[in-house]
Coordinates of C-alpha atoms and ligand atoms in Angstrom, one line a residue:
Chain A
M1 CA -20.4 33.4 -4.6
T2 CA -16.8 34.0 -3.8
L3 CA -16.3 33.8 0.0
L4 CA -12.6 34.2 0.2
E5 CA -10.2 35.8 -2.3
V6 CA -6.5 35.9 -1.9
R7 CA -4.9 38.2 -4.4
D8 CA -1.1 38.3 -5.1
L9 CA -0.1 37.7 -1.5
H10 CA 3.5 38.3 -0.4
V11 CA 4.6 37.5 3.2
F12 CA 8.1 37.8 4.7
Y13 CA 9.9 36.3 7.7
G14 CA 12.5 39.0 8.3
R15 CA 14.2 39.3 4.9
I16 CA 13.1 35.8 3.7
E17 CA 10.0 35.8 1.4
A18 CA 7.9 32.8 2.3
I19 CA 4.9 33.6 0.1
K20 CA 5.7 35.1 -3.3
G21 CA 2.5 36.1 -4.9
V22 CA -0.1 33.5 -4.1
S23 CA -3.6 34.0 -5.5
F24 CA -6.7 31.7 -5.1
T25 CA -10.4 31.8 -4.4
L26 CA -12.8 29.8 -2.4
N27 CA -16.5 29.8 -3.1
E28 CA -19.3 29.6 -0.5
G29 CA -19.9 26.0 0.4
E30 CA -16.7 24.6 -1.1
I31 CA -13.9 22.6 0.3
V32 CA -10.7 23.9 -1.2
T33 CA -7.3 22.3 -0.4
L34 CA -3.8 23.7 -0.6
I35 CA -1.3 20.9 -1.0
G36 CA 2.4 21.0 -1.2
A37 CA 5.6 19.8 0.3
N38 CA 7.0 20.8 3.7
G39 CA 8.0 24.5 3.6
A40 CA 5.9 25.4 0.6
G41 CA 4.1 28.1 2.5
K42 CA 0.8 26.5 3.4
T43 CA 0.9 27.3 7.1
T44 CA 2.1 30.9 6.4
T45 CA -0.9 31.4 4.1
L46 CA -3.4 30.2 6.6
R47 CA -1.9 32.3 9.4
T48 CA -2.0 35.3 7.2
I49 CA -5.7 34.7 6.5
S50 CA -6.2 34.5 10.2
G51 CA -4.3 37.8 10.6
V52 CA -1.4 36.7 12.7
R53 CA 1.2 37.4 10.0
T54 CA 1.6 40.7 8.3
V55 CA 1.0 41.1 4.6
A56 CA 3.8 42.8 2.7
E57 CA 1.9 43.0 -0.5
G58 CA -1.4 41.9 -2.0
S59 CA -4.8 41.6 -0.4
I60 CA -7.3 39.3 1.2
F61 CA -11.1 39.7 0.6
F62 CA -13.7 38.0 2.7
E63 CA -17.3 38.3 1.4
G64 CA -16.1 41.1 -0.8
E65 CA -14.7 43.1 2.2
D66 CA -11.0 43.9 2.2
I67 CA -9.6 42.3 5.4
T68 CA -5.9 42.6 4.6
K69 CA -5.2 44.8 7.6
M70 CA -8.0 43.7 9.9
A71 CA -7.2 42.7 13.5
P72 CA -7.4 38.9 14.0
H73 CA -10.3 39.1 16.5
D74 CA -12.4 41.1 13.9
R75 CA -11.8 38.3 11.4
V76 CA -13.1 35.7 13.9
K77 CA -16.1 37.9 14.3
R78 CA -16.6 37.9 10.6
G79 CA -16.6 34.1 10.6
I80 CA -13.0 33.0 10.0
C81 CA -11.7 30.5 12.5
Q82 CA -8.8 28.1 12.4
A83 CA -7.6 24.8 13.8
P84 CA -3.9 25.6 13.6
E85 CA -1.0 23.4 12.8
G86 CA 0.1 21.4 15.8
R87 CA -3.4 21.8 17.2
G88 CA -2.7 24.7 19.6
I89 CA -4.5 23.1 22.5
F90 CA -4.2 25.1 25.7
P91 CA -2.5 22.5 27.9
G92 CA -3.5 24.0 31.3
M93 CA -7.2 24.3 30.4
T94 CA -9.8 21.5 30.5
V95 CA -11.4 20.3 27.3
R96 CA -14.5 22.3 28.3
E97 CA -12.5 25.5 28.8
N98 CA -10.7 24.9 25.5
L99 CA -14.0 24.6 23.7
D100 CA -15.2 27.8 25.5
M101 CA -12.2 29.6 24.0
G102 CA -13.9 29.0 20.7
T103 CA -16.8 31.3 21.8
Y104 CA -14.4 34.0 23.1
V105 CA -15.3 36.5 20.4
R106 CA -19.0 35.6 20.2
G107 CA -19.3 35.7 24.0
D108 CA -22.9 34.5 24.1
K109 CA -23.9 32.2 26.9
G110 CA -26.9 30.1 27.7
P111 CA -29.0 28.1 25.4
Q112 CA -27.2 28.8 22.1
K113 CA -23.8 28.0 23.5
A114 CA -25.1 24.8 25.1
K115 CA -26.6 23.8 21.8
D116 CA -23.3 24.4 19.9
L117 CA -21.5 22.5 22.6
E118 CA -23.9 19.6 22.2
H119 CA -23.4 19.7 18.4
V120 CA -19.6 19.5 18.7
M121 CA -19.8 16.7 21.2
H122 CA -22.2 14.9 18.9
L123 CA -19.5 15.2 16.1
F124 CA -16.8 14.1 18.5
P125 CA -18.2 11.8 21.2
R126 CA -14.7 11.3 22.6
L127 CA -14.7 14.9 23.8
R128 CA -17.7 14.3 25.9
E129 CA -15.9 11.6 27.8
R130 CA -12.9 13.8 28.3
I131 CA -14.7 17.0 29.1
G132 CA -13.1 17.7 32.4
Q133 CA -9.6 16.5 31.5
M134 CA -6.7 18.9 30.9
G135 CA -6.0 19.6 27.3
G136 CA -2.3 18.7 27.7
T137 CA -3.2 15.2 28.7
L138 CA -5.1 14.3 25.6
S139 CA -3.9 12.0 22.8
G140 CA -3.0 13.4 19.5
G141 CA -6.2 12.4 17.8
E142 CA -8.3 13.8 20.7
Q143 CA -6.4 17.0 20.5
Q144 CA -7.1 17.3 16.8
M145 CA -10.8 16.7 17.5
L146 CA -10.7 19.3 20.2
A147 CA -9.0 21.8 17.9
I148 CA -11.6 21.4 15.2
G149 CA -14.4 21.4 17.8
R150 CA -13.1 24.5 19.3
A151 CA -13.0 26.3 15.9
L152 CA -16.5 25.1 15.3
M153 CA -17.7 26.7 18.6
S154 CA -17.0 30.1 17.0
K155 CA -19.8 29.3 14.4
P156 CA -17.4 30.0 11.5
R157 CA -18.5 30.6 7.9
L158 CA -15.0 29.6 6.8
L159 CA -13.1 26.9 8.7
L160 CA -9.3 26.8 8.2
L161 CA -7.7 23.5 8.9
D162 CA -3.9 23.1 9.0
E163 CA -2.8 19.5 8.5
P164 CA -5.6 17.9 10.6
S165 CA -4.2 14.4 9.7
M166 CA -0.7 15.1 10.9
G167 CA 0.6 12.4 13.2
L168 CA -2.6 10.4 13.3
A169 CA -3.2 6.7 12.7
P170 CA -4.8 5.7 9.3
M171 CA -8.1 4.8 11.0
L172 CA -8.3 8.2 12.7
I173 CA -7.3 10.0 9.5
A174 CA -10.3 8.5 7.6
Q175 CA -12.5 9.5 10.5
I176 CA -11.3 13.1 10.5
F177 CA -11.8 13.4 6.7
T178 CA -15.4 12.0 7.0
I179 CA -16.1 14.6 9.7
I180 CA -14.7 17.4 7.5
K181 CA -17.2 16.4 4.8
E182 CA -20.0 16.4 7.4
I183 CA -19.0 19.9 8.6
N184 CA -19.1 21.1 5.0
A185 CA -22.5 19.5 4.5
D186 CA -23.7 21.7 7.3
G187 CA -22.9 24.7 5.2
I188 CA -19.4 25.6 6.5
S189 CA -16.8 26.3 3.8
V190 CA -13.5 24.7 4.4
L191 CA -9.9 25.7 3.4
L192 CA -7.9 22.5 4.0
V193 CA -4.1 22.4 4.1
E194 CA -2.6 19.0 3.8
Q195 CA 0.5 17.1 3.1
N196 CA -1.6 14.0 2.8
A197 CA -2.5 15.0 -0.7
T198 CA -4.5 11.9 -1.8
Q199 CA -7.0 12.2 1.0
A200 CA -7.2 15.9 0.7
L201 CA -7.8 15.9 -3.1
K202 CA -10.5 13.1 -2.6
T203 CA -12.2 15.3 0.0
A204 CA -12.0 18.7 -1.7
H205 CA -13.9 20.2 -4.5
R206 CA -10.9 22.0 -5.8
G207 CA -7.2 22.2 -5.0
Y208 CA -4.2 24.4 -5.4
V209 CA -0.6 23.1 -5.5
L210 CA 1.9 25.3 -3.6
E211 CA 5.6 25.1 -4.3
T212 CA 8.1 27.3 -2.4
G213 CA 5.8 30.2 -2.1
Y214 CA 4.1 30.0 -5.5
V215 CA 0.8 28.4 -6.8
V216 CA 2.0 26.1 -9.5
K217 CA -1.2 24.3 -10.4
T218 CA -4.9 24.4 -9.8
G219 CA -7.9 22.3 -10.7
A220 CA -10.8 20.2 -9.5
G221 CA -9.8 17.7 -6.8
S222 CA -10.5 14.7 -9.0
D223 CA -8.5 16.2 -11.9
L224 CA -5.4 16.9 -9.7
L225 CA -5.7 13.4 -8.3
V226 CA -5.0 11.9 -11.8
D227 CA -2.6 14.7 -13.0
P228 CA 0.6 12.9 -13.9
A229 CA 2.9 15.8 -12.5
V230 CA 0.9 16.0 -9.3
R231 CA 1.0 12.2 -9.0
A232 CA 4.7 12.1 -9.4
A233 CA 5.5 14.9 -7.0
Y234 CA 2.9 14.4 -4.2
L235 CA 1.1 11.1 -4.5
G236 CA 4.1 8.8 -4.7
G237 CA 3.8 8.1 -8.5
Chain B
M1 CA 16.5 31.2 77.1
P2 CA 13.7 29.3 78.7
D3 CA 11.7 27.0 76.5
W4 CA 8.5 28.9 76.6
L5 CA 10.2 32.0 75.4
I6 CA 11.6 30.2 72.3
V7 CA 8.1 28.9 71.5
R8 CA 6.6 32.2 72.0
T9 CA 9.1 34.0 69.8
F10 CA 8.6 31.3 67.2
W11 CA 4.8 32.0 67.0
D12 CA 5.5 35.8 67.0
L13 CA 7.8 35.4 64.1
T14 CA 5.3 33.2 62.3
V15 CA 2.6 35.9 62.6
T16 CA 4.8 38.7 61.5
G17 CA 6.4 36.5 58.8
L18 CA 3.0 35.7 57.4
A19 CA 2.0 39.3 57.3
L20 CA 5.1 40.4 55.5
G21 CA 4.8 37.3 53.3
S22 CA 1.3 38.4 52.3
I23 CA 2.7 41.7 51.0
Y24 CA 5.5 39.9 49.1
A25 CA 2.8 37.6 47.7
L26 CA 0.6 40.4 46.4
V27 CA 3.5 42.1 44.7
A28 CA 4.8 38.8 43.4
L29 CA 1.5 38.3 41.6
G30 CA 2.3 41.3 39.4
Y31 CA 5.7 39.8 38.4
T32 CA 4.1 36.4 37.7
L33 CA 1.1 37.7 35.7
V34 CA 3.3 39.8 33.4
Y35 CA 5.8 37.1 33.0
G36 CA 3.1 34.6 32.2
V37 CA 1.7 36.7 29.4
L38 CA 4.7 38.4 28.0
R39 CA 7.7 36.3 29.2
L40 CA 9.1 39.5 30.5
I41 CA 10.4 40.4 33.9
N42 CA 8.8 43.7 34.6
F43 CA 11.5 45.2 36.8
A44 CA 9.6 48.5 37.1
H45 CA 6.8 46.7 39.0
S46 CA 8.5 47.6 42.3
E47 CA 8.0 51.2 41.5
I48 CA 4.3 50.6 41.0
F49 CA 4.3 49.4 44.6
M50 CA 6.1 52.5 45.6
V51 CA 3.6 54.7 43.8
G52 CA 0.9 52.8 45.7
T53 CA 2.4 53.7 49.0
F54 CA 2.5 57.4 48.1
S55 CA -1.1 57.1 46.8
A56 CA -2.1 55.8 50.1
L57 CA -0.3 58.7 51.8
I58 CA -1.8 61.3 49.6
A59 CA -5.3 59.8 49.9
S60 CA -5.1 59.9 53.7
T61 CA -3.4 63.3 54.1
Q62 CA -4.9 65.3 51.2
L63 CA -8.2 63.7 50.3
L64 CA -9.3 62.6 53.8
N65 CA -7.4 65.5 55.6
I66 CA -6.0 63.2 58.3
P67 CA -3.2 65.0 60.2
M68 CA -0.1 63.1 61.4
L69 CA -0.9 63.9 65.0
E70 CA -4.1 65.2 66.7
D71 CA -3.4 67.0 70.0
G72 CA -0.2 65.1 70.3
N73 CA -1.8 61.7 69.7
Y74 CA -2.1 59.5 66.7
P75 CA -5.3 60.3 64.7
Y76 CA -7.0 57.1 65.5
R77 CA -10.4 56.4 64.0
T78 CA -12.8 53.8 65.1
G79 CA -15.9 51.8 63.9
G80 CA -17.5 52.7 60.6
T81 CA -15.3 55.7 60.0
L82 CA -12.2 53.6 60.3
V83 CA -13.5 50.9 57.9
L84 CA -14.7 53.6 55.5
F85 CA -11.3 55.3 55.6
L86 CA -9.3 52.2 55.2
V87 CA -11.4 51.0 52.3
F88 CA -11.1 54.4 50.6
I89 CA -7.3 54.5 51.0
L90 CA -7.1 50.9 49.7
F91 CA -9.1 51.7 46.6
A92 CA -7.2 54.9 46.0
A93 CA -3.9 53.0 46.1
M94 CA -5.2 50.2 44.0
F95 CA -6.6 52.6 41.4
I96 CA -3.5 54.8 41.1
S97 CA -1.2 51.7 41.0
G98 CA -3.4 50.1 38.4
V99 CA -3.4 53.2 36.2
G100 CA 0.4 53.5 36.7
A101 CA 1.0 49.9 35.6
V102 CA -1.1 50.4 32.5
A103 CA 0.8 53.7 31.7
L104 CA 4.1 51.8 32.2
E105 CA 3.1 49.2 29.7
R106 CA 2.0 51.8 27.2
I107 CA 5.2 53.9 27.5
A108 CA 8.0 51.5 28.3
Y109 CA 7.0 48.2 26.6
R110 CA 4.4 48.6 23.9
P111 CA 6.5 50.6 21.5
L112 CA 9.1 47.8 21.7
R113 CA 6.5 45.1 20.8
G114 CA 6.4 46.4 17.2
N115 CA 2.9 47.7 17.1
G116 CA 4.1 50.8 15.3
D117 CA 2.8 52.7 18.4
A118 CA 3.5 56.4 17.8
F119 CA 2.3 57.7 21.1
G120 CA 4.4 55.3 23.1
A121 CA 7.5 56.0 21.0
I122 CA 7.1 59.7 21.5
V123 CA 6.8 59.5 25.3
L124 CA 9.6 57.0 25.4
A125 CA 11.8 59.4 23.4
F126 CA 10.9 62.2 25.7
L127 CA 11.9 60.1 28.7
T128 CA 15.1 59.0 27.1
S129 CA 16.3 62.5 26.3
F130 CA 15.2 63.6 29.8
V131 CA 17.3 60.9 31.5
I132 CA 20.2 61.7 29.2
G133 CA 19.8 65.3 30.3
L134 CA 19.8 64.3 33.9
I135 CA 23.3 62.9 33.5
F136 CA 24.7 66.1 32.3
V137 CA 22.7 69.0 33.8
N138 CA 21.4 69.4 37.3
E139 CA 18.7 72.0 36.6
T140 CA 15.1 70.8 36.2
K141 CA 14.1 73.5 33.7
A142 CA 17.2 72.9 31.6
N143 CA 16.5 69.2 31.7
L144 CA 12.9 69.7 30.5
I145 CA 14.1 71.9 27.6
I146 CA 16.7 69.3 26.6
A147 CA 14.0 66.6 26.8
C148 CA 11.7 68.6 24.5
V149 CA 14.4 69.3 22.0
G150 CA 15.5 65.7 22.0
T151 CA 12.1 64.2 21.6
A152 CA 11.6 64.7 17.9
P153 CA 14.8 63.1 16.6
I154 CA 14.7 60.2 19.1
S155 CA 11.1 59.4 18.5
Y156 CA 11.8 59.4 14.8
S157 CA 14.5 56.9 15.2
Y158 CA 12.4 54.8 17.6
L159 CA 9.6 54.7 15.1
R160 CA 11.9 53.7 12.3
F161 CA 13.5 51.0 14.5
F162 CA 10.4 49.6 16.0
K163 CA 8.2 49.8 12.9
K164 CA 5.1 47.7 12.7
G165 CA 5.6 44.0 12.9
K166 CA 9.2 44.3 14.1
K167 CA 9.8 43.3 17.7
A168 CA 12.7 44.8 19.6
P169 CA 15.3 42.3 21.0
R170 CA 14.8 41.0 24.5
L171 CA 17.6 43.2 25.9
A172 CA 15.7 46.3 24.8
F173 CA 12.8 45.3 27.1
L174 CA 15.2 44.8 30.0
I175 CA 16.8 48.2 29.5
S176 CA 13.5 49.9 29.2
A177 CA 12.3 48.2 32.4
I178 CA 15.3 49.3 34.4
G179 CA 15.1 52.8 32.8
A180 CA 11.5 53.2 33.7
S181 CA 12.1 51.9 37.2
T182 CA 14.9 54.4 37.8
A183 CA 12.9 57.2 36.2
I184 CA 9.8 56.7 38.4
A185 CA 11.8 56.4 41.6
E186 CA 14.0 59.4 40.8
A187 CA 11.0 61.5 39.8
V188 CA 9.5 60.9 43.3
G189 CA 12.9 61.5 44.9
I190 CA 13.4 64.8 43.1
W191 CA 9.9 66.3 43.0
G192 CA 8.3 64.8 46.2
P193 CA 7.9 67.3 49.0
N194 CA 10.3 65.5 51.3
R195 CA 12.5 64.6 48.4
R196 CA 14.7 61.6 49.4
E197 CA 13.7 61.6 53.0
Q198 CA 11.4 59.1 54.7
Y199 CA 7.7 59.9 54.7
Q200 CA 5.4 59.1 57.7
T201 CA 1.9 57.9 56.9
P202 CA -0.9 58.9 59.4
R203 CA -1.7 56.1 61.7
I204 CA -5.5 55.8 61.8
L205 CA -5.7 52.2 62.9
E206 CA -4.8 51.6 66.6
K207 CA -2.7 48.5 66.6
K208 CA -4.4 46.7 69.4
V209 CA -4.0 43.1 70.2
L210 CA -6.9 41.3 68.7
F211 CA -6.5 37.9 70.3
N212 CA -4.0 35.6 71.9
A213 CA -3.2 32.3 70.3
L214 CA -0.5 29.8 71.2
G215 CA 0.9 32.3 73.7
T216 CA 1.3 35.0 71.1
D217 CA -0.5 38.3 71.0
V218 CA -1.9 38.7 67.5
R219 CA -2.2 42.4 66.5
V220 CA -5.2 43.6 64.5
D221 CA -3.1 45.1 61.7
Y222 CA -1.4 41.7 61.0
V223 CA -4.8 40.0 60.8
I224 CA -6.1 42.7 58.4
V225 CA -3.0 42.3 56.2
I226 CA -3.2 38.5 56.0
V227 CA -7.0 38.3 55.5
G228 CA -6.9 41.3 53.1
A229 CA -4.2 39.7 51.0
L230 CA -6.0 36.3 50.9
L231 CA -9.3 38.1 49.9
M232 CA -7.5 39.9 47.1
M233 CA -5.9 36.8 45.8
T234 CA -9.2 34.9 45.9
A235 CA -10.8 37.7 43.9
L236 CA -7.9 37.6 41.4
T237 CA -8.2 33.8 41.0
L238 CA -11.9 34.1 40.4
F239 CA -11.3 36.8 37.9
V240 CA -8.7 34.7 36.0
N241 CA -10.8 31.5 36.0
K242 CA -14.3 32.7 35.7
T243 CA -14.4 35.8 33.5
K244 CA -14.0 36.1 29.8
L245 CA -11.0 38.5 30.1
G246 CA -9.5 36.2 32.7
R247 CA -9.8 33.3 30.3
G248 CA -8.1 35.5 27.7
V249 CA -5.2 36.1 30.1
R250 CA -4.7 32.3 30.7
A251 CA -5.0 31.6 27.0
V252 CA -2.3 34.2 26.0
A253 CA -0.1 32.8 28.8
Q254 CA -0.4 29.3 27.5
D255 CA -0.2 29.9 23.7
A256 CA -0.3 33.5 22.5
E257 CA -0.5 32.7 18.8
T258 CA -3.4 30.3 19.1
A259 CA -5.2 32.8 21.4
R260 CA -4.9 35.4 18.6
I261 CA -6.1 32.9 16.0
L262 CA -9.2 32.3 18.2
G263 CA -9.9 36.0 18.4
V264 CA -8.3 37.1 21.7
N265 CA -7.2 40.7 21.5
V266 CA -3.7 40.2 22.9
D267 CA -2.9 43.9 23.3
L268 CA -6.0 44.3 25.4
I269 CA -5.1 41.2 27.4
I270 CA -1.7 42.7 28.1
V271 CA -3.3 45.9 29.4
V272 CA -5.6 43.9 31.6
T273 CA -2.6 41.9 32.9
F274 CA -0.6 45.0 33.8
A275 CA -3.8 46.5 35.4
L276 CA -4.3 43.4 37.5
G277 CA -0.7 43.3 38.7
G278 CA -0.9 47.1 39.4
V279 CA -4.1 46.7 41.5
M280 CA -2.5 43.9 43.5
A281 CA 0.6 46.0 44.1
G282 CA -1.5 49.0 45.1
G283 CA -3.4 46.8 47.6
A284 CA 0.0 45.6 49.0
A285 CA 1.2 49.1 49.2
M286 CA -1.8 50.3 51.3
L287 CA -1.4 47.3 53.6
F288 CA 2.3 48.0 53.9
T289 CA 1.8 51.6 55.0
M290 CA -0.9 50.4 57.5
V291 CA 1.6 48.2 59.2
Y292 CA 4.8 50.1 58.9
D293 CA 3.5 53.7 58.7
Q294 CA 6.1 54.8 56.2
S295 CA 7.3 55.1 52.7
R296 CA 10.3 56.4 50.7
F297 CA 11.1 57.1 47.1
N298 CA 13.3 53.9 46.9
I299 CA 11.2 51.7 49.0
G300 CA 10.3 49.6 46.0
F301 CA 13.8 48.3 45.3
I302 CA 14.3 45.9 48.1
L303 CA 10.7 45.0 48.4
G304 CA 10.6 44.4 44.6
V305 CA 13.6 42.1 44.7
K306 CA 12.1 40.1 47.5
S307 CA 8.7 39.8 45.9
F308 CA 10.4 38.8 42.7
T309 CA 12.3 36.1 44.7
A310 CA 8.9 35.0 46.1
A311 CA 7.6 34.7 42.5
V312 CA 10.6 32.7 41.4
L313 CA 10.5 30.6 44.6
G314 CA 6.9 29.6 44.0
G315 CA 7.4 29.1 40.3
I316 CA 7.1 32.2 38.1
G317 CA 4.0 32.3 35.9
N318 CA 2.0 30.5 38.5
L319 CA -0.5 32.4 40.7
K320 CA -0.6 29.9 43.5
G321 CA 3.2 29.8 43.4
A322 CA 3.3 33.5 44.1
L323 CA 1.2 33.0 47.2
L324 CA 3.2 30.1 48.4
G325 CA 6.5 31.8 47.6
G326 CA 5.5 35.0 49.4
F327 CA 4.5 33.2 52.6
M328 CA 7.6 31.0 52.6
L329 CA 9.9 33.9 52.0
G330 CA 8.3 36.0 54.8
L331 CA 8.7 33.1 57.2
V332 CA 12.2 32.1 56.2
E333 CA 13.3 35.7 56.5
N334 CA 11.8 36.1 59.9
Y335 CA 13.1 32.8 61.3
G336 CA 16.5 33.5 59.7
S337 CA 16.9 36.9 61.1
A338 CA 16.1 35.5 64.6
L339 CA 18.8 32.9 64.2
F340 CA 21.5 35.0 62.6
G341 CA 20.5 38.5 63.6
G342 CA 18.4 41.2 62.0
Q343 CA 21.2 42.6 59.9
W344 CA 21.1 39.4 57.8
K345 CA 17.4 39.8 56.9
D346 CA 17.8 41.1 53.4
V347 CA 20.7 38.8 52.7
I348 CA 18.5 35.8 53.4
A349 CA 16.2 36.7 50.5
F350 CA 19.0 37.0 48.1
V351 CA 20.5 33.7 49.3
V352 CA 17.1 32.1 48.8
L353 CA 16.9 33.5 45.3
L354 CA 20.3 32.2 44.4
V355 CA 19.6 28.7 45.8
V356 CA 16.3 28.4 44.0
L357 CA 17.9 29.5 40.7
M358 CA 20.6 26.9 41.1
V359 CA 18.6 24.0 42.4
R360 CA 15.2 24.4 40.9
P361 CA 14.9 27.3 38.5
T362 CA 11.3 26.5 37.7
G363 CA 10.4 27.1 41.4
I364 CA 8.3 24.9 43.6
L365 CA 5.1 24.7 41.7
G366 CA 6.3 25.5 38.2
E367 CA 6.7 22.1 36.7
S368 CA 7.5 23.6 33.3
L369 CA 6.7 27.1 32.4
G370 CA 4.8 26.3 29.2
R371 CA 2.4 24.1 31.1
A372 CA 2.0 26.2 34.2
R373 CA -1.6 26.8 35.1
V374 CA -1.8 30.5 35.6
Ligands
LIG1 N1 8.7 31.5 12.1 C1 9.4 31.5 11.0 N2 10.6 32.2 10.9 C2 11.3 32.1 9.7 N3 11.0 31.4 8.7 C3 9.8 30.7 8.7 C4 9.0 30.7 9.9 N4 7.9 29.9 9.7 C5 8.1 29.4 8.4 N5 9.2 29.9 7.8 C6 9.7 29.6 6.5 O1 8.7 29.9 5.6 C7 8.5 29.0 4.6 C8 7.1 28.4 4.6 O2 6.8 27.8 5.8 P1 5.4 27.2 6.1 O3 4.4 28.2 5.8 O4 5.5 26.7 7.5 O5 5.3 26.0 5.1 P2 4.4 24.7 5.2 O6 3.3 24.9 6.1 O7 3.9 24.6 3.8 O8 5.2 23.5 5.6 C9 9.6 27.9 4.9 O9 10.7 28.1 4.1 C10 9.9 28.1 6.3 O10 11.2 27.8 6.6
LIG2 MG1 2.8 23.8 7.8

């Protein structure tokens, strides 16, 4: 079943068109990756799906419902949550408070929230150790775990991840990708944006290649991984 | 001057300085909250305070029917009646100022934020043409007619200019803030029953000496102001730290875009922020009228500048900073006017503002604005 469908999306910054007719789909249970060079429009696409950029043309469907003009908080209620580029940790909130922000829309307290919190800290044991520490004092890797954990606290059906490996040491990158697979195995669909194309394509079921606002190629992750053009442009030969 | 007198004056000045500082602090909270969430100096906030003083006046004279004098004496109340009346007047001022602050946001700022907000644009257009009319004609009726005629074309251009997704330049917010501030003060100055004269507020609290400490007589009204302000600030801190909406306010202040991505309704949070600031200013206004028994259409201006100074002094965007800045400014002003003479009192606040802006623009507690814990 199609969970997310993006149809002929156009997005502008002022007069500059950053997304020039992007279309793709994501099926329930899939990990789909958008890869592409810096400035290709990956972040803009994710932010538009979250509803914090206005669509000039085209539409977005989630579970068959047109959400193109829906307010961001209603999208979170429907089950779309994001760990944004640069992690977006609230520096003046503790790890615990940052995680609580993930349940802002859900608002439920008590046993269910405690259970979800336990689940997130099981996935990221480092967060348990740092639970009372200010978000701004965490290391990059810890912040990334917190950003993903916070998004998970909203119990999403679709998790949007914007460059989760950015700025992390190779060890940590491997760990993050393993966890992404674990999250997916729990039944959460993932839309993964990456510049680290090799890892992303190995992890994802399918991929789309973005170039200056257009989708230029699509296919199974394993096929793109061996595609000569993709190898030349994004995988370093 | 004998030593004991200097010491005594010092403690006197400390008590009155803290009381005045409490009022600065409460008003400063409004500047700091709105700045934290919108990065906007809400210059019309001083008028929300002024409206609060008039709400306190109207609540006591019209709703509670308290006369200015009873058989030639002040209309003192005692015991339960006094407490009930004071609380009623306090809530009335808080309520009206809170509503006023929300209306201000809706009319003067929201249309500029590019929400394609038709209602706000129309009201703003009406006010614009009304103010333009004021410049040329001196007749209220004619002004209203001009305003109505001008509304349609101006709101059309506003809506075109501030269409959805397009945010007005920063300068537009500043102009709107100053315009709204002037409009509110002038409206009270033109249509208030005493117009531009001073208003007395009925004195229901007898300002007795409550106790004596360090050789200083401490009056009951000063104690109420200081304790009242501290209670209100505690309530605000609890709200901001413990409730869902409060967490939303902090999240938007720290990173608005991420807050939206996580499902925080930023427009609602902005309304809440203005309401909180308005309620604090209303409380400050009631406490102010209780101590000074007066108000005037332009009372907000100087008090607003001083409270803004307090906010900057403590570190704008920081709630504890507003408290600290308010108390410090109240004290510095009092000690300063004792040293240099009362006529320098207002100058001292401006000097403090200038020095802070030159030496430490982030204020005492504001390490860096982005990281300020609201
Ligand atoms: N806030 C912005 N204002 C103006 N242009 C922007 C802004 N953000 C991104 N862009 C432009 O939009 C295009 C796509 O950017 P982005 O979506 O961030 O790409 P990516 O995430 O793939 O690196 C780039 O050309 C970038 O310069
Ligand atoms: Mg990006």
